[in-house]
């Protein structure tokens, strides 16, 4: 039996994709082997790799002049891979701090770059807000501006793309990429760990403007050098082949759903319904400022914290699982990525209302 899985990542995947993978697992494309057991340099895998990249480019309308890389190491690898590729040790970079993941990113930058400027830090609101554009203190000579458009733990999302006066904008889109259309040309570099909207963990997708290639430090490990990886079509070394294949199936699934315009409409409606139920309840609460509430990650609390444990246990028994908040903040959280169907959100809302009737 499939449950409704609200995990923040690794997160639920479309059941159609899992069924197709099961169907093809032992005999992929009539080869008599699985996709995991063949060379990444052979024709069948290369064809799959090219097609998945082209599907991703189509979904996101990636303009020419950008490379799409399928790399290893997950989202957090990029916290250090980005500075190693884009700025000299004695250079200057800007970071916007809006919660856990941007804090993790700036911590790595501080180890690797001499001048790390905090363009904004939302500590004063306990990370329940994002800074206004006018509040960003950007430095003139920065090699890039880094921010996290969607903070997975805090459930805080930027309702706008920061303007940076020509300085390359770097975005950790791990928990928002593919949730809606974006204007890729606004970004110098986008990265996203796969285990939310893309596929299995370990894989990280990087979309980088070509003119930013070739700025890497001389002592960067070769496997992390975007230019080397791009030159080899993400085959500088063996890529995570099964994750890449599964991501390719997810891209096809997204196209069948009507692409990112359709996903955005569905995601907006899911999030709106859940926030409306929380706000109307007087029993549950969400701490995030309304204009920057995440479509993907909805943290919430119960009026009486002692009810959290029974809430989670009863939810689990009702087939609604992984609603625990991140261990660093506690409380509850429903992650409602692309693969969470509207019926899953409806079932959660109905359960929440029933739980309130019995305990409110
Ligand atoms: N950035 C964000 C926004 C994330 O949500 C996560 C993981 N939850 C990461 C980075 C780190 O990803 P990984 O664990 O794949 O390194």
PDB file of C-alpha atoms and ligand atoms in Angstrom, residues 73-77 79 101 148 150 152 172 174-175 193 195-196, ligand 1:
ATOM      1  CA  UNK A  73      27.673  14.993  -4.097  1.00  0.00           C
ATOM      2  CA  UNK A  74      24.183  16.306  -3.403  1.00  0.00           C
ATOM      3  CA  UNK A  75      23.105  19.862  -2.778  1.00  0.00           C
ATOM      4  CA  UNK A  76      25.581  20.532   0.028  1.00  0.00           C
ATOM      5  CA  UNK A  77      28.584  19.711  -2.185  1.00  0.00           C
ATOM      6  CA  UNK A  79      28.269  25.018  -0.921  1.00  0.00           C
ATOM      7  CA  UNK A 101      20.521  26.082   4.283  1.00  0.00           C
ATOM      8  CA  UNK A 148      18.369  30.132  -1.184  1.00  0.00           C
ATOM      9  CA  UNK A 150      13.249  28.227  -0.751  1.00  0.00           C
ATOM     10  CA  UNK A 152      13.319  23.732   3.174  1.00  0.00           C
ATOM     11  CA  UNK A 172      20.318  26.951  -4.171  1.00  0.00           C
ATOM     12  CA  UNK A 174      17.241  22.254  -4.088  1.00  0.00           C
ATOM     13  CA  UNK A 175      13.689  22.386  -2.760  1.00  0.00           C
ATOM     14  CA  UNK A 193      20.041  18.391  -4.963  1.00  0.00           C
ATOM     15  CA  UNK A 195      15.897  14.246  -3.826  1.00  0.00           C
ATOM     16  CA  UNK A 196      12.906  16.586  -3.771  1.00  0.00           C
TER      17      UNK A 196
HETATM   18  N1  LIG B   1      20.007  22.957   0.116  1.00  0.00           N
HETATM   19  C1  LIG B   1      18.704  22.825   0.450  1.00  0.00           C
HETATM   20  C2  LIG B   1      17.782  23.975   0.227  1.00  0.00           C
HETATM   21  C3  LIG B   1      18.242  21.628   0.985  1.00  0.00           C
HETATM   22  O1  LIG B   1      16.962  21.489   1.330  1.00  0.00           O
HETATM   23  C4  LIG B   1      19.161  20.562   1.175  1.00  0.00           C
HETATM   24  C5  LIG B   1      18.734  19.219   1.737  1.00  0.00           C
HETATM   25  N2  LIG B   1      17.564  19.144   2.380  1.00  0.00           N
HETATM   26  C6  LIG B   1      20.500  20.755   0.825  1.00  0.00           C
HETATM   27  C7  LIG B   1      20.880  21.956   0.287  1.00  0.00           C
HETATM   28  C8  LIG B   1      21.527  19.680   1.033  1.00  0.00           C
HETATM   29  O2  LIG B   1      21.327  18.646   0.140  1.00  0.00           O
HETATM   30  P1  LIG B   1      22.150  17.272   0.252  1.00  0.00           P
HETATM   31  O3  LIG B   1      21.727  16.621   1.534  1.00  0.00           O
HETATM   32  O4  LIG B   1      21.746  16.544  -0.981  1.00  0.00           O
HETATM   33  O5  LIG B   1      23.585  17.613   0.261  1.00  0.00           O
END
